[in-house]
mmCIF file of C-alpha atoms in Angstrom:
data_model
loop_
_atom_site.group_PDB
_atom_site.id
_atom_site.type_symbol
_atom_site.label_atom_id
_atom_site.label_comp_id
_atom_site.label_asym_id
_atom_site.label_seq_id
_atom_site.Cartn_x
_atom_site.Cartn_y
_atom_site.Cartn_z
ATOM 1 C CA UNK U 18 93.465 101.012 77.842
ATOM 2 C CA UNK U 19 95.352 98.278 79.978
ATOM 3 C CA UNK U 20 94.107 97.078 83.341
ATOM 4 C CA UNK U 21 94.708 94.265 85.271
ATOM 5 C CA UNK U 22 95.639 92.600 88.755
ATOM 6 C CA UNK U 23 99.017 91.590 90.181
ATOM 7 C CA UNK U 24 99.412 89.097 93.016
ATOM 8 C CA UNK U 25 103.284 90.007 94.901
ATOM 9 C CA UNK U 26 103.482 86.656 96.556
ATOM 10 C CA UNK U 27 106.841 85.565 99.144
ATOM 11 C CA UNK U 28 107.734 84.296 101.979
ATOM 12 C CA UNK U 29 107.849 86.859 105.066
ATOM 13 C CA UNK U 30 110.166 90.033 105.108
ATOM 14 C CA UNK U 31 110.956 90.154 101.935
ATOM 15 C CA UNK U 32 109.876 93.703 101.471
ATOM 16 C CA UNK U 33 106.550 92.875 99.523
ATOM 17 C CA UNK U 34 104.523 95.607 101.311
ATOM 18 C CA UNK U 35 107.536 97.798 100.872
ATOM 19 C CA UNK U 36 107.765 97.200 97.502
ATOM 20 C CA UNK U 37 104.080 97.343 97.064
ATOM 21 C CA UNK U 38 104.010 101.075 98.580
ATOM 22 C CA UNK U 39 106.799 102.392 96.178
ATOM 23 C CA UNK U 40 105.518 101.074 93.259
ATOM 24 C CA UNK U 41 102.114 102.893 94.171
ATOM 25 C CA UNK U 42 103.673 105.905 95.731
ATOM 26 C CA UNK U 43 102.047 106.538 98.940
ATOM 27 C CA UNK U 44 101.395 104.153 101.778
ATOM 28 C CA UNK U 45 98.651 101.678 101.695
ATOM 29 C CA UNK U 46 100.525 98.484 103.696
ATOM 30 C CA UNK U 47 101.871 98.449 106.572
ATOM 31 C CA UNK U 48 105.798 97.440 107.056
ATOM 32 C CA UNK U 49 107.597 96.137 110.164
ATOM 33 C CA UNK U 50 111.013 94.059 110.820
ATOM 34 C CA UNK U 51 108.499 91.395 112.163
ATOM 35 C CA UNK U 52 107.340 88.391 110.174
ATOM 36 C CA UNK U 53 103.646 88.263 108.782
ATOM 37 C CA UNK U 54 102.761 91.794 109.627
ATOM 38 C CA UNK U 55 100.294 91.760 106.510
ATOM 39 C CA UNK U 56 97.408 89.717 107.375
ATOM 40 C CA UNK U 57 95.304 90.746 104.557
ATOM 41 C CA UNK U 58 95.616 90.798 100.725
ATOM 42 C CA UNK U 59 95.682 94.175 100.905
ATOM 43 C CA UNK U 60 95.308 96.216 97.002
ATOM 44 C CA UNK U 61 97.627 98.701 95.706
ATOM 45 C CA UNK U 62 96.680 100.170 92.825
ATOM 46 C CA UNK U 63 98.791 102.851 89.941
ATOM 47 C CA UNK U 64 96.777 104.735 86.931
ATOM 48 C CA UNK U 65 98.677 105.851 84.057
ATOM 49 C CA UNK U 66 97.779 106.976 81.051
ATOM 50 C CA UNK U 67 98.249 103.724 79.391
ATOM 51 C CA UNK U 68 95.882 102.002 82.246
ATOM 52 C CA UNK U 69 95.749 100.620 85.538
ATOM 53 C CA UNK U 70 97.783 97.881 87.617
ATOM 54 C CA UNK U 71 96.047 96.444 90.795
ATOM 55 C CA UNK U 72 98.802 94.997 93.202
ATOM 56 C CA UNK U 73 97.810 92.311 95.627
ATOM 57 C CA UNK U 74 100.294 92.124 98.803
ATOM 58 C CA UNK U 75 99.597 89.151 100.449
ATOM 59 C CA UNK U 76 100.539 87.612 103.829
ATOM 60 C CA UNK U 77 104.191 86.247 103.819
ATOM 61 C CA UNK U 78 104.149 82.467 103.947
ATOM 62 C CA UNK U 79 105.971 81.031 106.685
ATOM 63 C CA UNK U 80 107.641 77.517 107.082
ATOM 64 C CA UNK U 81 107.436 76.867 110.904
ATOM 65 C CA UNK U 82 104.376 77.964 112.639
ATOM 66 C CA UNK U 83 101.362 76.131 112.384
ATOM 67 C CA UNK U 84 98.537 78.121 114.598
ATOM 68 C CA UNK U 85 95.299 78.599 112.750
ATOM 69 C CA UNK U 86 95.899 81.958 111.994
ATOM 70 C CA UNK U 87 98.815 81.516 110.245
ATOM 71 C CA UNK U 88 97.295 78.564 108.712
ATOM 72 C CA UNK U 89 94.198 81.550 107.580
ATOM 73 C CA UNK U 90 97.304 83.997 106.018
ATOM 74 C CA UNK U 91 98.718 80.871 103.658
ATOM 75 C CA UNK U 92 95.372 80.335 102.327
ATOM 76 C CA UNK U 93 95.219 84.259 101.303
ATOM 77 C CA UNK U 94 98.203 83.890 99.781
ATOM 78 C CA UNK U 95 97.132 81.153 97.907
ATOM 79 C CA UNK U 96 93.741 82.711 97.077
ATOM 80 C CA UNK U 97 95.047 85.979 95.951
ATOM 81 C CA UNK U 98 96.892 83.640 92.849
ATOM 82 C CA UNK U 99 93.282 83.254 91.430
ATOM 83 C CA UNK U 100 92.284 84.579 88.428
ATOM 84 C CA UNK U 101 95.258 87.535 88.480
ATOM 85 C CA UNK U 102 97.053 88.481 85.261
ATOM 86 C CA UNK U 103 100.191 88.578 86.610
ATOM 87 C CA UNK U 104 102.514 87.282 89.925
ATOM 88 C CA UNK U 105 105.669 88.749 91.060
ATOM 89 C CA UNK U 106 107.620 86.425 93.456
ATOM 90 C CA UNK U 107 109.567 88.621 95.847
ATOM 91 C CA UNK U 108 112.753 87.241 97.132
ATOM 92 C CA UNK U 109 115.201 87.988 99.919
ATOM 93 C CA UNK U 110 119.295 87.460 98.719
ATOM 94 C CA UNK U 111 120.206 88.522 101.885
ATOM 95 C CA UNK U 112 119.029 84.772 103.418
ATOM 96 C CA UNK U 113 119.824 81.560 101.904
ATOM 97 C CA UNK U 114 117.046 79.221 100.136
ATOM 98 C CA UNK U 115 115.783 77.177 102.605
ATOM 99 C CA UNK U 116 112.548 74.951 103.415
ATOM 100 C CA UNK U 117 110.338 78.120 103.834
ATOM 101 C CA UNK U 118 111.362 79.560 100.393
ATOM 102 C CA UNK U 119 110.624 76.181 98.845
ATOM 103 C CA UNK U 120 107.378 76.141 100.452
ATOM 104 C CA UNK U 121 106.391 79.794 99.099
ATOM 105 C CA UNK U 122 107.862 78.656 95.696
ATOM 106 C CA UNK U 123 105.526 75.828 95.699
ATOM 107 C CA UNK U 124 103.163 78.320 95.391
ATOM 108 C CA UNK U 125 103.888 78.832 92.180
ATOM 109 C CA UNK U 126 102.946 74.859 90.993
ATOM 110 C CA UNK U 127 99.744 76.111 89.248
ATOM 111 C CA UNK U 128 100.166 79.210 88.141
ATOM 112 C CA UNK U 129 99.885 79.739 84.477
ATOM 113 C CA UNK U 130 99.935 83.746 84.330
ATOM 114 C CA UNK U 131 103.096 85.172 83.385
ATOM 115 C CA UNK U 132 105.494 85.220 86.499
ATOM 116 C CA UNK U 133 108.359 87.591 87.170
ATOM 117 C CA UNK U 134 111.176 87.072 89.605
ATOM 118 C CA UNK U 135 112.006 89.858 91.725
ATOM 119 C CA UNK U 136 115.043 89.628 93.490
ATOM 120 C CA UNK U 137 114.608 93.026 96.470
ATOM 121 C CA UNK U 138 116.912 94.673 98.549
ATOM 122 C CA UNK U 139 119.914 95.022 96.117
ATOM 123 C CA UNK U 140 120.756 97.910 98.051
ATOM 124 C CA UNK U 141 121.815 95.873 101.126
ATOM 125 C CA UNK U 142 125.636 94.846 101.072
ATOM 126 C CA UNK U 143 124.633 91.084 102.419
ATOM 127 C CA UNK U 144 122.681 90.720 99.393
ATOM 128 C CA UNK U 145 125.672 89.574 97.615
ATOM 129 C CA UNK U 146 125.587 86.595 100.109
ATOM 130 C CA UNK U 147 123.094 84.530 98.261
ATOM 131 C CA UNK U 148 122.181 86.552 95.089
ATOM 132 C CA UNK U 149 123.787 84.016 92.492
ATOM 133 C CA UNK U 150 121.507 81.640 93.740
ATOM 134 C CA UNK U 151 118.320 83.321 93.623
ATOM 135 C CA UNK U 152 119.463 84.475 90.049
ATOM 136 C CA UNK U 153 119.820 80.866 89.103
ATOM 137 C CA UNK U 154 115.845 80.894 89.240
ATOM 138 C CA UNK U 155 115.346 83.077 86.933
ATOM 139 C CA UNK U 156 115.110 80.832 83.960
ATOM 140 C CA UNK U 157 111.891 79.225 85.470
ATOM 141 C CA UNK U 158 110.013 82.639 85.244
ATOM 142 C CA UNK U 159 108.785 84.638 82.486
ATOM 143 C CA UNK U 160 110.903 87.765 83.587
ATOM 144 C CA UNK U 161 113.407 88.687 86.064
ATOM 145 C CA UNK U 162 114.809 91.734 87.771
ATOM 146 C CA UNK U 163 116.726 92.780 90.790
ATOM 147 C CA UNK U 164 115.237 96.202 92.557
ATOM 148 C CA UNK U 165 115.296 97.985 95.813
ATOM 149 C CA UNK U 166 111.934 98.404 96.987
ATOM 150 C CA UNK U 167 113.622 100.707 100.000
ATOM 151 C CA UNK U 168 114.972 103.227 97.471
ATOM 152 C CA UNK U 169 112.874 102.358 94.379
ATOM 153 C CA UNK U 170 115.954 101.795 92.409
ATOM 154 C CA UNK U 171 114.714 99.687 89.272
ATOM 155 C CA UNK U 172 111.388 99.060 90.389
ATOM 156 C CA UNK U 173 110.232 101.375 87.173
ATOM 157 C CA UNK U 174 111.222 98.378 85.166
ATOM 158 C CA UNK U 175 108.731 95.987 87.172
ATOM 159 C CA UNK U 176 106.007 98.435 85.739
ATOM 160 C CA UNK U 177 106.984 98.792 82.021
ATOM 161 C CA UNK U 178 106.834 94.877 81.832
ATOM 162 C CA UNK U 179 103.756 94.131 83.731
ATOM 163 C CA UNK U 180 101.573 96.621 81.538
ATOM 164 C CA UNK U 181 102.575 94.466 78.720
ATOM 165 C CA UNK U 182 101.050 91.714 80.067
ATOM 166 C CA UNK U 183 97.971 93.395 81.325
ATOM 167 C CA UNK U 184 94.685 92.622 79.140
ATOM 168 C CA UNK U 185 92.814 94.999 77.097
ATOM 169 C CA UNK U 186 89.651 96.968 78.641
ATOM 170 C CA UNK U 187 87.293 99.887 78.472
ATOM 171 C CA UNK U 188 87.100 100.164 82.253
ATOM 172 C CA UNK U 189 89.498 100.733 85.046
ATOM 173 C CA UNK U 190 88.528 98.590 88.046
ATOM 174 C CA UNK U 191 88.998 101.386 90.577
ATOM 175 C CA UNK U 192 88.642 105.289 90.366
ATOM 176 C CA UNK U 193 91.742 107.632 89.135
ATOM 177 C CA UNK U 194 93.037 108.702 92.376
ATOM 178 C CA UNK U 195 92.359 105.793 94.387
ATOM 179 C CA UNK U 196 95.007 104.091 95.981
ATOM 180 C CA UNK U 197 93.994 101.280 97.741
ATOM 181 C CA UNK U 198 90.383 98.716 98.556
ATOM 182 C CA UNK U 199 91.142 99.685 102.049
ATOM 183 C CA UNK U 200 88.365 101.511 103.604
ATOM 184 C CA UNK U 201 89.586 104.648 106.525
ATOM 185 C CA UNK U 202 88.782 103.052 109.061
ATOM 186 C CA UNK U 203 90.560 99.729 108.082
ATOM 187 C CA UNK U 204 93.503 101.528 106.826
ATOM 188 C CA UNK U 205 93.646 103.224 110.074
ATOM 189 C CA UNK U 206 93.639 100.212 111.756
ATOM 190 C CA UNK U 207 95.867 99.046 109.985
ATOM 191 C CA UNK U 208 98.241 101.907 110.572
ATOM 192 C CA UNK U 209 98.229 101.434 114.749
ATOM 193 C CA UNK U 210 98.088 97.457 113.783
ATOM 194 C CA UNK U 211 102.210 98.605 112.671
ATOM 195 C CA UNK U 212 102.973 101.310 115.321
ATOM 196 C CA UNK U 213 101.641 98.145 118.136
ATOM 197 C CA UNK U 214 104.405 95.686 116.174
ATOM 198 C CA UNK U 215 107.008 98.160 116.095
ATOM 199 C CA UNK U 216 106.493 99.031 119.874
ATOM 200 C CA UNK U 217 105.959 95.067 121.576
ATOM 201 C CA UNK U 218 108.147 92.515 121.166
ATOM 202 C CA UNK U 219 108.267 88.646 121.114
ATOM 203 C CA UNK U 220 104.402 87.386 120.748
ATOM 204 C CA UNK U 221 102.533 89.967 121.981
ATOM 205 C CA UNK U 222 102.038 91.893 118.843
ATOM 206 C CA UNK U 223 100.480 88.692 117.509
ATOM 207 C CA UNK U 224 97.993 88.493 120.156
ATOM 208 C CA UNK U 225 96.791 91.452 118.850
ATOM 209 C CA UNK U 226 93.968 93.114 116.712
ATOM 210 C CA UNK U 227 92.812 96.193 116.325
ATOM 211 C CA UNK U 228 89.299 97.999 114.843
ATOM 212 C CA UNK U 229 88.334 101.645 114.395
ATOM 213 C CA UNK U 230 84.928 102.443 115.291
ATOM 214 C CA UNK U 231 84.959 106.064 114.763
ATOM 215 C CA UNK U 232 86.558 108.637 112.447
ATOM 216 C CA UNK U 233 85.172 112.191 112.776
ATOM 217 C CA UNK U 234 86.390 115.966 112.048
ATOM 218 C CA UNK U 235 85.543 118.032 114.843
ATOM 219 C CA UNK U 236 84.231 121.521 114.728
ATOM 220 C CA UNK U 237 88.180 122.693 115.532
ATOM 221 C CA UNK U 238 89.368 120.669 112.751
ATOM 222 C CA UNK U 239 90.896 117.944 114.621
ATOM 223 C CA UNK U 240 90.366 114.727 112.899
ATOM 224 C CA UNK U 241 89.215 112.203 115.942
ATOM 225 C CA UNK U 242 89.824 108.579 115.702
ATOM 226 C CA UNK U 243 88.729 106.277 118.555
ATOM 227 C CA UNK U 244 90.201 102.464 118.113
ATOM 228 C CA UNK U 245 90.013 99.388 119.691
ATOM 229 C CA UNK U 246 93.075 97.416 120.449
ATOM 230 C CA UNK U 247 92.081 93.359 120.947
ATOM 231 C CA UNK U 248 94.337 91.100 122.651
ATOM 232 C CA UNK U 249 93.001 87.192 122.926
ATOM 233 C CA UNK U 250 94.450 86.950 126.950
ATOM 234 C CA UNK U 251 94.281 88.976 129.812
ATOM 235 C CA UNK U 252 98.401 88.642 130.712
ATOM 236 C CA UNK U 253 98.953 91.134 127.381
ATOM 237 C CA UNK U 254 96.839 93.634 128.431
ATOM 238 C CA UNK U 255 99.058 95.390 131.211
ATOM 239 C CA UNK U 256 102.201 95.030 128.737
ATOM 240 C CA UNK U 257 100.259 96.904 125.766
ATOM 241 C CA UNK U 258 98.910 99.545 128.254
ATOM 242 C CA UNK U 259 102.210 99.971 129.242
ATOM 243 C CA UNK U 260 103.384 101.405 133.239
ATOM 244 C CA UNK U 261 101.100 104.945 133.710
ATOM 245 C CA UNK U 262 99.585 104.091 130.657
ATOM 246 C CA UNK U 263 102.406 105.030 128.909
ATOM 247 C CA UNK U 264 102.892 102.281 126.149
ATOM 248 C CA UNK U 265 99.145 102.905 124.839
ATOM 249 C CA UNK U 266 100.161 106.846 124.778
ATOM 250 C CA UNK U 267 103.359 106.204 122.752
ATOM 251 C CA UNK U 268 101.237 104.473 120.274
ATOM 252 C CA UNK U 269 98.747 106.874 119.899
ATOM 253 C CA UNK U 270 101.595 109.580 119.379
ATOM 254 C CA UNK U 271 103.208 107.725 116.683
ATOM 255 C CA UNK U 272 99.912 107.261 114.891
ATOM 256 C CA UNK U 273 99.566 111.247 115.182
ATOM 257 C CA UNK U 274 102.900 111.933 114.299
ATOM 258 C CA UNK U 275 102.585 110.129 110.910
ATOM 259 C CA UNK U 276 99.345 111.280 110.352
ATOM 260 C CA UNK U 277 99.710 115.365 110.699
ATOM 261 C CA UNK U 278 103.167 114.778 109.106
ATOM 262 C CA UNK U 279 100.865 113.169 106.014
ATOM 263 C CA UNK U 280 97.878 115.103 105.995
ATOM 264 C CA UNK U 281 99.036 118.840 107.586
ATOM 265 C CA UNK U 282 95.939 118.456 110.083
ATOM 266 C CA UNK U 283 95.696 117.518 113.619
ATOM 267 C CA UNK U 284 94.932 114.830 114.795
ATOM 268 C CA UNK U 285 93.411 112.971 118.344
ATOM 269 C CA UNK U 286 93.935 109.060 118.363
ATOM 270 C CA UNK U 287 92.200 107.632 121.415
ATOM 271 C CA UNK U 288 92.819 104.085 122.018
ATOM 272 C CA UNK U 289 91.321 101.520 123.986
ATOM 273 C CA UNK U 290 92.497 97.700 125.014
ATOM 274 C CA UNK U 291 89.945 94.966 125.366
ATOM 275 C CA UNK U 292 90.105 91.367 125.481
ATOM 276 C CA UNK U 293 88.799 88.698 123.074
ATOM 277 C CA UNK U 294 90.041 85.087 123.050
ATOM 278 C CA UNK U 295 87.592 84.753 119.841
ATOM 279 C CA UNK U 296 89.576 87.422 117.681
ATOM 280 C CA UNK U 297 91.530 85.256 115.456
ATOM 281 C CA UNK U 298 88.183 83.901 114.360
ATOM 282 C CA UNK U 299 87.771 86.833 112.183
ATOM 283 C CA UNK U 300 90.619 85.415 109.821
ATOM 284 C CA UNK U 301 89.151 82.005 110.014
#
């Protein structure tokens, strides 16, 4: 039996939680057109019958800002290179190389486990832009391929070569059948952490946190989930809540909506907004 972890390191949007959820098959990160939506190394993980692979998404590494949370989410990025068997280094050929993509391929200085380059989103007609010189990198990596994450096209190929490289065991490190180290209730958070970037614009998604306090299956059969929705200043507040409380309810429905269309059951997501200057703390 093979088993082993796999860091997918890159700078932001370039489909690493996408890519993380089709290789895996179900969803277990959260994706948005917004930068740094993952704030967590959050695991993937796929059992066949020749083992296990544990992917590590990890926050997207970003040139320009310099606030201390996105200062936290570089330093998971560079923790999650630790003691893995294997890093795939997503890139974008849609956007040119630039100072952030240097930065995130610094990343790479002192890793010794094999490396694979993964160029994503061949399925985009801009790729063609900037492919040849993302391609040119290949010959500083151990392996290279160019997949759609989006439509899974190729990404089988990503799996066949990492399980070579995966060391021999007699245990798995997680159960058949589970899919992620995400625990419900973070996972749900997680899930109205996206449907709150999808739905605010500019900064006020990144004021934001959220925590789920309750999960319970009522005597109906309605699954109840009561969250928390932190924002670190009171001027966000009204804009989350939305006019007639309408922005918070749009949320909540979206959350349902993916949920029943998931799980078959109903569902009641009741959401609350609070404020806490000291939430970023919990990433520091």
């Amino acid at each position: 039996m093979k088993a082993g972890f796999v860091a997918i390191i890159g700078r932001s949007n370039v489909g690493k939680s996408t890519l993380i959820n089709t290789l895996v098959g179900t969803k277990v990160a959260i994706t948005t057109p917004k930068p740094q939506t993952t704030r967590r190394p959050i695991q993937g993980v796929i059992t066949r019958p020749e083992g296990q692979i544990v992917f590590v998404d990890t926050p997207g590494v970003m040139q320009k800002a310099k606030d201390a949370l996105t200062q936290r989410l570089l330093s998971f990025a560079k923790e999650a290179l630790h003691g893995v068997d294997a890093v795939m280094y997503v890139v974008d050929p849609t956007r040119s190389i630039g100072d952030e993509e240097k930065q995130a391929f610094k990343l790479l200085d002192y890793v010794t486990a094999p490396k694979m380059l993964v160029i994503n989103k061949i399925d985009d007609h801009m790729s063609r832009n900037y492919i040849e010189y993302y391609r040119d990198l290949a010959k500083q990596f151990d392996a290279y391929a160019e997949v759609s994450a989006l439509t899974g096209k190729d990404t089988d190929t990503l799996v066949r070569w990492l399980f070579t490289k995966m060391p021999e065991t007699e245990e798995l490190p997680y159960p058949e059948f589970q899919f992620t180290n995400l625990s419900n209730t973070d996972w749900m958070a997680e899930l109205i952490r996206e449907k709150l970037f999808l739905r605010l614009d500019k900064e006020v998604p990144y004021s934001t946190h959220v925590e789920v306090d309750e999960i319970t299956r009522r005597e109906n059969g309605t699954t109840y989930v009561h969250g928390i929705v932190y924002t670190n200043a009171e001027r966000y507040k009204p804009m989350i809540i939305g006019q007639g409380a309408r922005g918070i309810k749009e949320i909540s429905q979206s959350v349902r909506n993916e949920l029943e269309g998931v799980t078959g059951n109903k569902n009641f997501i009741a959401l609350e907004v609070a404020v806490d200057p000291r939430w970023m703390g919990k990433f520091e």
